[in-house]
Coordinates of N, CA and C and ligand atoms in Angstrom, one line a residue:
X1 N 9.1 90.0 13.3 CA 8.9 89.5 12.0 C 10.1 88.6 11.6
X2 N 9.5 87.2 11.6 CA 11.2 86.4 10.9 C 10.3 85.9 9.2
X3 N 11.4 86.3 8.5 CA 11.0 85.6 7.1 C 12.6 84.8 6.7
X4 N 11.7 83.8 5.8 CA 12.9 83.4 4.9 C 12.1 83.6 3.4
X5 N 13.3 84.4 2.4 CA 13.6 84.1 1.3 C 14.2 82.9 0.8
X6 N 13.2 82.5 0.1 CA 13.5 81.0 -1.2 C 13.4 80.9 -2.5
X7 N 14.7 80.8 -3.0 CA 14.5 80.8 -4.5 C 15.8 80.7 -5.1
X8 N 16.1 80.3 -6.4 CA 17.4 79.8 -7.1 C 18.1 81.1 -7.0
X9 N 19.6 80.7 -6.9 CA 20.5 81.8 -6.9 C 19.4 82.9 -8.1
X10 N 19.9 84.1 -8.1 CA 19.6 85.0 -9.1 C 18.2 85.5 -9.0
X11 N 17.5 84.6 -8.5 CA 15.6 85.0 -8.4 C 15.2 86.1 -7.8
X12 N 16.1 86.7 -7.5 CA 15.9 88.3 -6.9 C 15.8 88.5 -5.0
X13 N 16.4 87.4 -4.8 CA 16.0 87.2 -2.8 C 16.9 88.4 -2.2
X14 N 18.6 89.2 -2.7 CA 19.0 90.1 -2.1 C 18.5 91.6 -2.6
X15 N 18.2 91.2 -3.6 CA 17.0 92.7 -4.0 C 16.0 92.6 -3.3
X16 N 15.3 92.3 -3.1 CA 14.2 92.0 -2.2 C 14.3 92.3 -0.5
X17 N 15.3 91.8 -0.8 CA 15.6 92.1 1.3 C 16.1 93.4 1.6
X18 N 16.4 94.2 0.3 CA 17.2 95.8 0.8 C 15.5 96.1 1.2
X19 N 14.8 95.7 0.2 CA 13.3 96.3 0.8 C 12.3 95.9 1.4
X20 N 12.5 94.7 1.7 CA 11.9 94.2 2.8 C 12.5 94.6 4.4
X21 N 13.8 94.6 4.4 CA 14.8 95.4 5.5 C 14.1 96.5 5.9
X22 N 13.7 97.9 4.8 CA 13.4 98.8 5.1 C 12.1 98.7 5.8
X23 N 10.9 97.7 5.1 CA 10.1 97.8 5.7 C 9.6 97.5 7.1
X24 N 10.5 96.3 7.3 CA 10.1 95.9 8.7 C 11.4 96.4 9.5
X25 N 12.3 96.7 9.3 CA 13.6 97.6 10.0 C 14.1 95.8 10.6
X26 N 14.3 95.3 9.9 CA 14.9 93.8 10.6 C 16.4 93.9 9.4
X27 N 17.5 93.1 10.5 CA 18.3 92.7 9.7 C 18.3 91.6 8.6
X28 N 19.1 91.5 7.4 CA 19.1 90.7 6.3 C 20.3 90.2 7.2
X29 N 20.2 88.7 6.9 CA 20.9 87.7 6.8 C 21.1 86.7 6.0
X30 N 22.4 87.2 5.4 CA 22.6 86.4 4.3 C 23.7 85.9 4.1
X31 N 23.6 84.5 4.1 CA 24.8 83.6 4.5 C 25.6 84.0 3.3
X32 N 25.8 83.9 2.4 CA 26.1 84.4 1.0 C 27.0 85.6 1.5
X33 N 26.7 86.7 2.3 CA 27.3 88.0 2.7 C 28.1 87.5 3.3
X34 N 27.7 87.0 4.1 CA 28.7 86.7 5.5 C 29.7 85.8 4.9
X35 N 29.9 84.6 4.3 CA 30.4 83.5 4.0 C 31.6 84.7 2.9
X36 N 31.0 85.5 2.1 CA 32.4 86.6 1.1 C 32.8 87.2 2.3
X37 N 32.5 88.3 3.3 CA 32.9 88.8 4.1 C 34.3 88.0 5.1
X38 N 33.8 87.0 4.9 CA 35.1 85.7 5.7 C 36.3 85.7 4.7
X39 N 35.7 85.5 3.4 CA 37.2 85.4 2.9 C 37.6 86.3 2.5
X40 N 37.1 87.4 2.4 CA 37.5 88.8 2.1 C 38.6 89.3 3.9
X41 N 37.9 88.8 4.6 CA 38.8 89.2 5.9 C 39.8 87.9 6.1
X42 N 40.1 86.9 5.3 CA 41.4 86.2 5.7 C 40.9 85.0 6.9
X43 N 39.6 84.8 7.2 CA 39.4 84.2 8.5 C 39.5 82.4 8.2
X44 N 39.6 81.8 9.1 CA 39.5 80.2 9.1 C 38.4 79.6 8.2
X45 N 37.2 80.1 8.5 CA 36.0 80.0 7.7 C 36.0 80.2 6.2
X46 N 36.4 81.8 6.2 CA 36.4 82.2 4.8 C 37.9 81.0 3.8
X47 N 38.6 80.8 4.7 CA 39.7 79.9 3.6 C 38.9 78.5 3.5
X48 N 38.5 78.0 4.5 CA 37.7 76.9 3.8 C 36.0 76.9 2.9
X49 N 35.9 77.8 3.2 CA 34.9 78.4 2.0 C 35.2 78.9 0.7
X50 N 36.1 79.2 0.2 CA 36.7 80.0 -0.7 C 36.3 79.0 -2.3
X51 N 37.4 77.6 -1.9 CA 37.3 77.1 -3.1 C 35.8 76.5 -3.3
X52 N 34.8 76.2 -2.5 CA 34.0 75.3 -2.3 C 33.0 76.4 -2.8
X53 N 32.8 77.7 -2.4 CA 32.0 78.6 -3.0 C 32.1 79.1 -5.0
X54 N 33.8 79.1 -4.9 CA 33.7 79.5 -6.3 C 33.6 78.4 -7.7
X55 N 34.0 77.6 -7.2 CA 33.3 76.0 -8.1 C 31.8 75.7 -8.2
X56 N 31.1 76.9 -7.2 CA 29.6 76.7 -7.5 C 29.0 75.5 -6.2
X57 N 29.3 75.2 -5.7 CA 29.1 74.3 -4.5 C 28.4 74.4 -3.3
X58 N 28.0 73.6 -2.1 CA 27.2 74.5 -1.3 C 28.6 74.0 -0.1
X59 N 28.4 75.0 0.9 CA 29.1 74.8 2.2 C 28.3 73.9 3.0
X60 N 29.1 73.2 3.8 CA 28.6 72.4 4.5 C 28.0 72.7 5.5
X61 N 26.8 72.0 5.6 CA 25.7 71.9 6.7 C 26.1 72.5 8.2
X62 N 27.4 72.1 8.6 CA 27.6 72.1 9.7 C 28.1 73.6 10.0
X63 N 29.0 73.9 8.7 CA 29.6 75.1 9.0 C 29.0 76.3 8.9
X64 N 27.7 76.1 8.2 CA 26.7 77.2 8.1 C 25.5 77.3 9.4
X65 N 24.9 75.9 9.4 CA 24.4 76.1 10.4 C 24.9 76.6 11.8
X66 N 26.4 76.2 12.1 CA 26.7 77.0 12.8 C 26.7 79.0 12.9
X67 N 27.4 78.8 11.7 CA 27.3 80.7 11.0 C 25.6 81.3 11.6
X68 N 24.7 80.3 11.7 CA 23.2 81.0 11.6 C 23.2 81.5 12.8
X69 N 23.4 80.5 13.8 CA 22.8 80.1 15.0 C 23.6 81.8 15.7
X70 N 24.8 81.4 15.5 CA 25.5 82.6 16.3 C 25.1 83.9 15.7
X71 N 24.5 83.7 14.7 CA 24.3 85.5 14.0 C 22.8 85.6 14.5
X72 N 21.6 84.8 14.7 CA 20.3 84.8 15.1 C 20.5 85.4 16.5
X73 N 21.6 84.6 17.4 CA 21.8 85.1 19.0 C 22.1 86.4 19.0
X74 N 22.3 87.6 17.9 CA 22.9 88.9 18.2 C 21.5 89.5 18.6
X75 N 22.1 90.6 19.2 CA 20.6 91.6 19.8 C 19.9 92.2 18.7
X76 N 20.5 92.4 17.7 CA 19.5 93.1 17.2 C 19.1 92.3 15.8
X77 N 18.8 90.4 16.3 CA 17.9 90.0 15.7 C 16.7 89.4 16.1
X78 N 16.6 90.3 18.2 CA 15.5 89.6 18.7 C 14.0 90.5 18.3
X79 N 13.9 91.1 17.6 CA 12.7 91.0 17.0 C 12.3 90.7 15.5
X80 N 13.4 90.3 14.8 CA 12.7 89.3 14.1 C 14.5 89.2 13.0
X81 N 14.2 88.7 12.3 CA 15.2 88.7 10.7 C 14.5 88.0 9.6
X82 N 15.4 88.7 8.6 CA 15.0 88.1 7.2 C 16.2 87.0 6.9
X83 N 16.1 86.0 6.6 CA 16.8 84.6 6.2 C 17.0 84.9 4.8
X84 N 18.2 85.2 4.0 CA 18.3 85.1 2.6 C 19.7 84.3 1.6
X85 N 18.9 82.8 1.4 CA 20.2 82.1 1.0 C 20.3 80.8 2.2
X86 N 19.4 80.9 3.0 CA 19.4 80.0 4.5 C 18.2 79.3 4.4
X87 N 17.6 79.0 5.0 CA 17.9 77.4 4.7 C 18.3 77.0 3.5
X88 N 18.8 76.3 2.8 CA 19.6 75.8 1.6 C 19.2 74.5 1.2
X89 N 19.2 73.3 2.3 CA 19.4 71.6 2.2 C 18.1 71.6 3.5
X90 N 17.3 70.4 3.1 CA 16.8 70.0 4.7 C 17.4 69.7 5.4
X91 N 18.4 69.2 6.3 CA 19.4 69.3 7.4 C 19.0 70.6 7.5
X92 N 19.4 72.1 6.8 CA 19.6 73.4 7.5 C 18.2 73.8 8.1
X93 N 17.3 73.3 7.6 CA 16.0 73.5 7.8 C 15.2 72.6 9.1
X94 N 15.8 71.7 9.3 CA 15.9 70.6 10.3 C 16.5 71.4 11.4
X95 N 17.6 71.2 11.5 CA 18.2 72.8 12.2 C 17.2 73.5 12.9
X96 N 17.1 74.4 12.0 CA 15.9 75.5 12.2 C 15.1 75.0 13.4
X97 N 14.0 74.3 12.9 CA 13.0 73.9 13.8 C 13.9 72.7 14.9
X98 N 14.5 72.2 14.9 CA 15.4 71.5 16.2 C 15.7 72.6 17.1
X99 N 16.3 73.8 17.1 CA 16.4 75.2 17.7 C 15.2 75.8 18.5
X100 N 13.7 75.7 17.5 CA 13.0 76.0 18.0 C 12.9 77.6 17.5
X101 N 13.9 77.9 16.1 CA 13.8 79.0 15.3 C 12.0 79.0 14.4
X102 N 11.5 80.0 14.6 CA 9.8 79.4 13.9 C 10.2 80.9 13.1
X103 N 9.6 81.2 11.8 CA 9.1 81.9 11.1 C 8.0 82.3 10.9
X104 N 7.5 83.5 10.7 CA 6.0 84.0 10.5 C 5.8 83.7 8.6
X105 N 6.7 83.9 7.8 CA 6.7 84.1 6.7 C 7.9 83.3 5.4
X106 N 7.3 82.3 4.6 CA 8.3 81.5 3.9 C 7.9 82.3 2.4
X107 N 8.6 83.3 1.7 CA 8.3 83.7 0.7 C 9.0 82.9 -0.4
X108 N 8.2 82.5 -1.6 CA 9.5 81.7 -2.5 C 9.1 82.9 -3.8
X109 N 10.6 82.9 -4.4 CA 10.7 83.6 -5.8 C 10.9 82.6 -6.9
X110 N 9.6 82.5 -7.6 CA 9.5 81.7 -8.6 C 10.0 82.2 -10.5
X111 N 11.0 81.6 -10.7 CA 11.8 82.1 -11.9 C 12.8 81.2 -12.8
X112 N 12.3 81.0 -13.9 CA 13.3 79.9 -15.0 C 14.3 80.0 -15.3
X113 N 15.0 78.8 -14.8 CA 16.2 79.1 -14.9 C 17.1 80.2 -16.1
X114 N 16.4 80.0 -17.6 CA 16.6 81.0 -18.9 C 16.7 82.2 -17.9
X115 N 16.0 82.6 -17.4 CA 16.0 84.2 -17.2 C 17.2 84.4 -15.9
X116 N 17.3 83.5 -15.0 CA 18.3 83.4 -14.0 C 19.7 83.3 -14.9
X117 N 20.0 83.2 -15.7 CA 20.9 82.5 -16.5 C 21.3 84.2 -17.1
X118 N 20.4 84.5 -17.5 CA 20.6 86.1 -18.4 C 20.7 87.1 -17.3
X119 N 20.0 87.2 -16.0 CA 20.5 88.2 -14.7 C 21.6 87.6 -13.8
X120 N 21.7 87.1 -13.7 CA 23.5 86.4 -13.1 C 24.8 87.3 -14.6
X121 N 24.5 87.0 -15.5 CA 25.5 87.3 -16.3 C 25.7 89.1 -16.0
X122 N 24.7 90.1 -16.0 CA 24.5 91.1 -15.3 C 24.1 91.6 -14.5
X123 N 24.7 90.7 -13.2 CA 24.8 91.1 -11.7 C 26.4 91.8 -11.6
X124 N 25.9 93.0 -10.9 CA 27.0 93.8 -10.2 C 26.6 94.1 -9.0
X125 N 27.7 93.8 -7.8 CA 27.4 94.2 -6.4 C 28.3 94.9 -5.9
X126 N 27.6 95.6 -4.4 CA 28.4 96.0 -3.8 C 29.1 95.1 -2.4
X127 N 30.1 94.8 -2.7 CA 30.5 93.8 -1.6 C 30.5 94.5 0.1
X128 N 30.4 95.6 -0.3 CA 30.2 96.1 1.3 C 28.7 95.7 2.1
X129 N 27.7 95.7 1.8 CA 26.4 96.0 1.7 C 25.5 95.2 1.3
X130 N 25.6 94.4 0.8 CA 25.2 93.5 0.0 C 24.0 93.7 -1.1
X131 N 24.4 95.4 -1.3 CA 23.2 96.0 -2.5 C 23.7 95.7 -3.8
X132 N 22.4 95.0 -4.4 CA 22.8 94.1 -6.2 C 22.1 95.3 -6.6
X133 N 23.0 95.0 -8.0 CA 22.6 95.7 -9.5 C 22.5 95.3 -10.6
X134 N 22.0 95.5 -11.5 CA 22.1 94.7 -13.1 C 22.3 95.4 -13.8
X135 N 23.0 95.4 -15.1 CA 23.6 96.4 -15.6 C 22.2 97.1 -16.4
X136 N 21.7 95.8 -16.9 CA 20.1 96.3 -17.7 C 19.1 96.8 -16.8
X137 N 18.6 95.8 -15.6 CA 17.1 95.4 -14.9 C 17.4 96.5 -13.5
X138 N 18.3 96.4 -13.6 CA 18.6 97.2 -12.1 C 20.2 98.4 -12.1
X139 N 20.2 99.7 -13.0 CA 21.3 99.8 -13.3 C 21.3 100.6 -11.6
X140 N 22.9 101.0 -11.8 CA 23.5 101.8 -10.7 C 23.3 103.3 -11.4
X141 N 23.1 104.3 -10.6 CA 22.6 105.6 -10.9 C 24.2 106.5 -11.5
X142 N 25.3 106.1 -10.9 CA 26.6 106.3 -12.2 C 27.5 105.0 -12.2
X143 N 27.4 104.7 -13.5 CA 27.8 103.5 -13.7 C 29.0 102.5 -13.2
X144 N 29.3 101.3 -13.1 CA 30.0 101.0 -12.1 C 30.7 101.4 -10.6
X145 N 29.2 102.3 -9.9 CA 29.6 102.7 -8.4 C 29.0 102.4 -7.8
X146 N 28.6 102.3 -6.7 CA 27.2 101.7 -5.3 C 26.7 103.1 -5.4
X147 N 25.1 103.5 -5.4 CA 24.5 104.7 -5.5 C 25.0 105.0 -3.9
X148 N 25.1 104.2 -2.7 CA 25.2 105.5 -1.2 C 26.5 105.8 -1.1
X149 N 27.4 104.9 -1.6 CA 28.4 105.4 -1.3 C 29.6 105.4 -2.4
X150 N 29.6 105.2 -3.4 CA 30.1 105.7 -4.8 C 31.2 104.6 -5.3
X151 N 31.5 103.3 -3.8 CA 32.7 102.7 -4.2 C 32.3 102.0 -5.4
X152 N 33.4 101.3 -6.0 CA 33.3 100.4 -7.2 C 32.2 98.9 -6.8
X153 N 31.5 99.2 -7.9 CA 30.9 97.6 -8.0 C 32.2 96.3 -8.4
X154 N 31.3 95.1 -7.9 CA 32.4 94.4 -8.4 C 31.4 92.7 -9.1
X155 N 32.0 92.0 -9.9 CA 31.1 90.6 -10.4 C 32.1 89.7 -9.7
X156 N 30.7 88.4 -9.1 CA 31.0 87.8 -8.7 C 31.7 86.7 -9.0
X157 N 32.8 85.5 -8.5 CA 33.3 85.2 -9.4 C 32.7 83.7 -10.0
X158 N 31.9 83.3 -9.2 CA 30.4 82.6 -9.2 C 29.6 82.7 -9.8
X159 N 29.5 84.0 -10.8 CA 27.8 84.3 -11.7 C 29.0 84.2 -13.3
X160 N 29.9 83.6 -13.6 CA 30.5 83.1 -14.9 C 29.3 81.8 -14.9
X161 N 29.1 81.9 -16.4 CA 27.9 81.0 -17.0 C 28.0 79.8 -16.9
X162 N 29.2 79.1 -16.5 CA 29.0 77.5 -16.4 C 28.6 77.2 -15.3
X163 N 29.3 77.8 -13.8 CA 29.4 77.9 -12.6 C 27.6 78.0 -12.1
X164 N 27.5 79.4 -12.5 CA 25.9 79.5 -12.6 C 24.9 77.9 -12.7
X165 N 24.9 77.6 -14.3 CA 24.6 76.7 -14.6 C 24.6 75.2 -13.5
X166 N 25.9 75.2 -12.6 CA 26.0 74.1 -12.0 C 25.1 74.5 -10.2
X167 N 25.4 75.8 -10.3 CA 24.4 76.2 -9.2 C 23.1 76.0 -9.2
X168 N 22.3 76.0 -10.4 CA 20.9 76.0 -10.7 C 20.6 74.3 -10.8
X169 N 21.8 73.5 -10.8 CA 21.6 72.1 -10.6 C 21.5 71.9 -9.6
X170 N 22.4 72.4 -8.6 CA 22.8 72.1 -7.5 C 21.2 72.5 -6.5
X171 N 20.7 73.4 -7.5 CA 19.4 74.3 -6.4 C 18.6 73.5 -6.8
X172 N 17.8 73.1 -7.7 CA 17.0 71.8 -8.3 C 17.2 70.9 -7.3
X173 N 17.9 70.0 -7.0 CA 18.7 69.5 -6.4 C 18.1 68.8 -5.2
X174 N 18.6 70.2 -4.3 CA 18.8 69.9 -2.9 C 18.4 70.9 -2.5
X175 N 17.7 72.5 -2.6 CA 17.1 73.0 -2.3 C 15.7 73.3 -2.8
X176 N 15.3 72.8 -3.7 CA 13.8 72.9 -4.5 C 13.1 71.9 -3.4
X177 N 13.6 71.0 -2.8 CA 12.4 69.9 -1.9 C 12.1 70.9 -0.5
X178 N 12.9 72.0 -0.3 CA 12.6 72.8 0.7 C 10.7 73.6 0.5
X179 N 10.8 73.3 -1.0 CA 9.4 73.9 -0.9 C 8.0 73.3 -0.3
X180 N 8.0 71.8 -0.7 CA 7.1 71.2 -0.3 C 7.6 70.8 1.5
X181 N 8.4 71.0 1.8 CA 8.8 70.8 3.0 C 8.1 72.0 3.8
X182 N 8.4 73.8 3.5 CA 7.6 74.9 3.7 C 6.3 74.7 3.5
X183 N 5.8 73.8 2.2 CA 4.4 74.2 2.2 C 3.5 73.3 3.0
X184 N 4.5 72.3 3.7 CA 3.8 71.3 4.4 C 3.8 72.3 6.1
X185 N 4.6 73.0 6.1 CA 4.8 73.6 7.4 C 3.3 74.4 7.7
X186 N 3.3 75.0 6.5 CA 2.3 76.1 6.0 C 0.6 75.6 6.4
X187 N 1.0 74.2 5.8 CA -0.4 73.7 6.1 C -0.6 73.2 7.5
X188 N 0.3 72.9 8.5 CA 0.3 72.5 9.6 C 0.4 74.3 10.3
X189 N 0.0 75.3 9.6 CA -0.3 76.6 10.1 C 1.2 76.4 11.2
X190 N 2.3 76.3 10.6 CA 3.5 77.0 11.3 C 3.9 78.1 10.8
X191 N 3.6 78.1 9.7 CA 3.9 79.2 9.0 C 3.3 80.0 7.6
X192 N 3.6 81.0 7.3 CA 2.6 81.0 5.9 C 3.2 81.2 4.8
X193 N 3.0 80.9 3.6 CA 3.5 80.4 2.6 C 3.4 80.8 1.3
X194 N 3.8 81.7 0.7 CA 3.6 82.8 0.0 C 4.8 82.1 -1.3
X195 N 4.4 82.4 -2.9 CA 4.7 82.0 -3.7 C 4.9 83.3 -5.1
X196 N 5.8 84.1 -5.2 CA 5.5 85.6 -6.2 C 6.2 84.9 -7.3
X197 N 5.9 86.0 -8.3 CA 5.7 85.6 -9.9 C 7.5 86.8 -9.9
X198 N 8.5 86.4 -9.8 CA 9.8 86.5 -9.6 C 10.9 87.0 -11.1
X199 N 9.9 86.9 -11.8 CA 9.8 87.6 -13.2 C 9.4 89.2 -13.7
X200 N 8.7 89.3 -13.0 CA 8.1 90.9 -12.8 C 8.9 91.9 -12.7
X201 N 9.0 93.3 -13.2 CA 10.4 94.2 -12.5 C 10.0 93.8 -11.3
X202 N 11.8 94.5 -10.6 CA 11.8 95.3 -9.2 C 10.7 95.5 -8.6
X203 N 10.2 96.6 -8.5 CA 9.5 97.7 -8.4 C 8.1 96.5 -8.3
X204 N 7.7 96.2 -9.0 CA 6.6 95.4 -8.9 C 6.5 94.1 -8.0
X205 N 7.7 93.7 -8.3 CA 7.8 92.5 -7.1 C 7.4 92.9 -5.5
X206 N 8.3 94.1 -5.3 CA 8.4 94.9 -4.0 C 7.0 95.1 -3.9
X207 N 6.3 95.6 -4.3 CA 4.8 96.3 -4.1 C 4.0 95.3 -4.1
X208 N 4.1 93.8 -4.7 CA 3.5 92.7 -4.1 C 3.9 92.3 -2.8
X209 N 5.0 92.2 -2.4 CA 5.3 91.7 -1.0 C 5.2 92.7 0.2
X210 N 4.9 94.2 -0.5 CA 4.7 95.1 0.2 C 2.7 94.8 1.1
X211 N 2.1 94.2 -0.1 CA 1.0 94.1 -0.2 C 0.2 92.7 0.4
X212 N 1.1 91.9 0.5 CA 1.4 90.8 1.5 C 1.5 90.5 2.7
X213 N 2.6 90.8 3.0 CA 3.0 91.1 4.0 C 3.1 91.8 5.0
X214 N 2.5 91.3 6.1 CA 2.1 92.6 7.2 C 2.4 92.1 8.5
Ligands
ADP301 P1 32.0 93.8 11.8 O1 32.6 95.2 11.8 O2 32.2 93.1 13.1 O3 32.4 93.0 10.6 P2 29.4 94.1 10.7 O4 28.4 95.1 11.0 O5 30.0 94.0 9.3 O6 30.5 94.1 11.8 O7 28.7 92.7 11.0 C1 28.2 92.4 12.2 C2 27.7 91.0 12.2 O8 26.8 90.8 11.1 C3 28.8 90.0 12.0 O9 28.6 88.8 12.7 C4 28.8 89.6 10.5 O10 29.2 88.3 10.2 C5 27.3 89.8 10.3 N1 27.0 90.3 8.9 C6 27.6 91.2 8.2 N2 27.0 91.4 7.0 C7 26.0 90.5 7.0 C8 24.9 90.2 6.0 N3 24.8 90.8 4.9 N4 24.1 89.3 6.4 C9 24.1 88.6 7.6 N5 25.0 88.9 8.5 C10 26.0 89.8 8.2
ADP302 P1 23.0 83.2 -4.7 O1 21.8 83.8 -4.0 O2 23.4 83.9 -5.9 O3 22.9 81.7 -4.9 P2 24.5 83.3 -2.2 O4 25.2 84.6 -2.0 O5 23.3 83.0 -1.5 O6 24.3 83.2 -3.8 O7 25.5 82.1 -2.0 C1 26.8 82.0 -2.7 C2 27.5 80.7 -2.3 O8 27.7 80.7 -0.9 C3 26.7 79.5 -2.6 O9 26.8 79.0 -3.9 C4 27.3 78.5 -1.6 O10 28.6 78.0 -2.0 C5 27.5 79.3 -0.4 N1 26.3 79.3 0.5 C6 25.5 80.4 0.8 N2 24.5 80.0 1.7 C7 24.7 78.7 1.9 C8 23.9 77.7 2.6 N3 22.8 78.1 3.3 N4 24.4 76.4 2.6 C9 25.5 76.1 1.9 N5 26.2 77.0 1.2 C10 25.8 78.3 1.1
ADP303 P1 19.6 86.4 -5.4 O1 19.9 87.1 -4.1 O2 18.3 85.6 -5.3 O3 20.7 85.6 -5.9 P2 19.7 89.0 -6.6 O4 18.8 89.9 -5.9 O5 21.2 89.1 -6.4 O6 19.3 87.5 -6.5 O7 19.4 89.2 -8.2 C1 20.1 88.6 -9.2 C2 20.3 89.6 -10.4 O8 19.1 89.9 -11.0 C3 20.9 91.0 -10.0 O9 21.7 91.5 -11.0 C4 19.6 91.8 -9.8 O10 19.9 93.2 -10.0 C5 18.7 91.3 -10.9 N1 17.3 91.3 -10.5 C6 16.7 91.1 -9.2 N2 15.4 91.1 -9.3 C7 15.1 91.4 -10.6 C8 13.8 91.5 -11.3 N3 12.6 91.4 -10.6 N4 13.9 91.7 -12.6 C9 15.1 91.8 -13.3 N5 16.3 91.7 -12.7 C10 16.3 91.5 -11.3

């Protein structure tokens, strides 16, 4: 099972993939994880990513598509992965199908930027894991800890409300044309093409895509 999650920062794509993970037992890949985990470990990648990420910006085509290609080749993403935060730009998506990467499932999370605007401000993560929380929509079961393993949450330094703001441009932009690009795939039966109401609790989102997807 390969899926990609699509949708504006905030639209709920890494909540979604702790439960979509579970259900199909596929790894989450999320450039977003991997790209903090670099500069969190001091690596070449993570220092040229560093400034370019927290200004709100996208990383370059090249340096990510590379990041994909070598994380798709690991073993245990030959029976399928979840894409979250990937494709980004058409080049990454160009990519994709240049590879000969095909997906069974393009889910997009459909959500205004208002309300993306108000869940970014109360996003808390666990940087190990990449399990989100919100202090309202999604609390943590004792406050400021990760429910499996109790370390500290921490806020991104990217969901500050201007930064946000220039991200939701940035996704307007240059990843909103990814949709009709998906849905043209969809219609050439490459793939299928699924659209959820990204506003709904948790809980409800999950049990639509639970209900979808098979
Ligand atoms: P390591 O101890 O080598 O960092 P990990 O289990 O953390 O091992 O990661 C294994 C591989 O998965 C690495 O290539 C890493 O970049 C990648 N990876 C780690 N976290 C994520 C994530 N959330 N999404 C996608 N890839 C990830
Ligand atoms: P969110 O889902 O909140 O937008 P991510 O964790 O997916 O955040 O991404 C955080 C940042 O990492 C992005 O703003 C961008 O700088 C960088 N990034 C992640 N994925 C990509 C990508 N596919 N292409 C370019 N930049 C990326
Ligand atoms: P993305 O990966 O698309 O950037 P996240 O999954 O990190 O989005 O969600 C962004 C914030 O919104 C987090 O604080 C998360 O707990 C919260 N959130 C996610 N889904 C919902 C939902 N359906 N309703 C309310 N809040 C949500």
């Amino acid at each position: 099972m390969r899926i990609i999650l699509l949708g504006a920062p905030g639209a709920g794509k890494g909540t979604q993939a702790q439960f979509l993970m579970a259900k199909f037992g596929i790894p989450q890949i999320s450039t977003g994880d991997m790209l903090r985990a670099a500069i969190k470990a001091g690596t070449e990648l993570g220092k040229k990513a560093k400034a370019v990420m927290d200004a709100g910006q996208l990383v370059s085509d090249e340096l990510i598509i590379g990041l994909v290609k070598e994380r798709i080749a690991q073993d245990d993403c030959k029976a399928g992965f979840l894409l979250d935060g990937f494709p980004r730009t058409i080049p990454q998506a160009d990519a994709m199908k240049e590879n000969g990467v095909d997906v069974d499932y393009v889910v997009e999370f459909d959500v205004p930027d208002e309300v993306i605007v108000e869940r970014m401000a109360g996003r808390r993560v666990h940087a190990g894991s990449g399990r989100v929380y919100h202090l309202v929509y999604n609390p943590p079961k004792t406050e400021g800890k990760d429910d499996e393993t109790g370390d500290d949450l921490s806020i991104r330094p990217d969901d500050e409300e201007a930064t946000v703001r220039k991200r939701l441009g940035i996704y307007h932009e240059q990843t909103k044309p990814l949709v009709a690009y998906y849905q043209a795939e969809a219609a050439a039966d490459a793939c299928a093409y699924l659209t959820i109401d990204g506003t709904q609790p948790v809980e409800q989102v999950s049990s639509l895509l639970d209900e979808k997807l098979s």
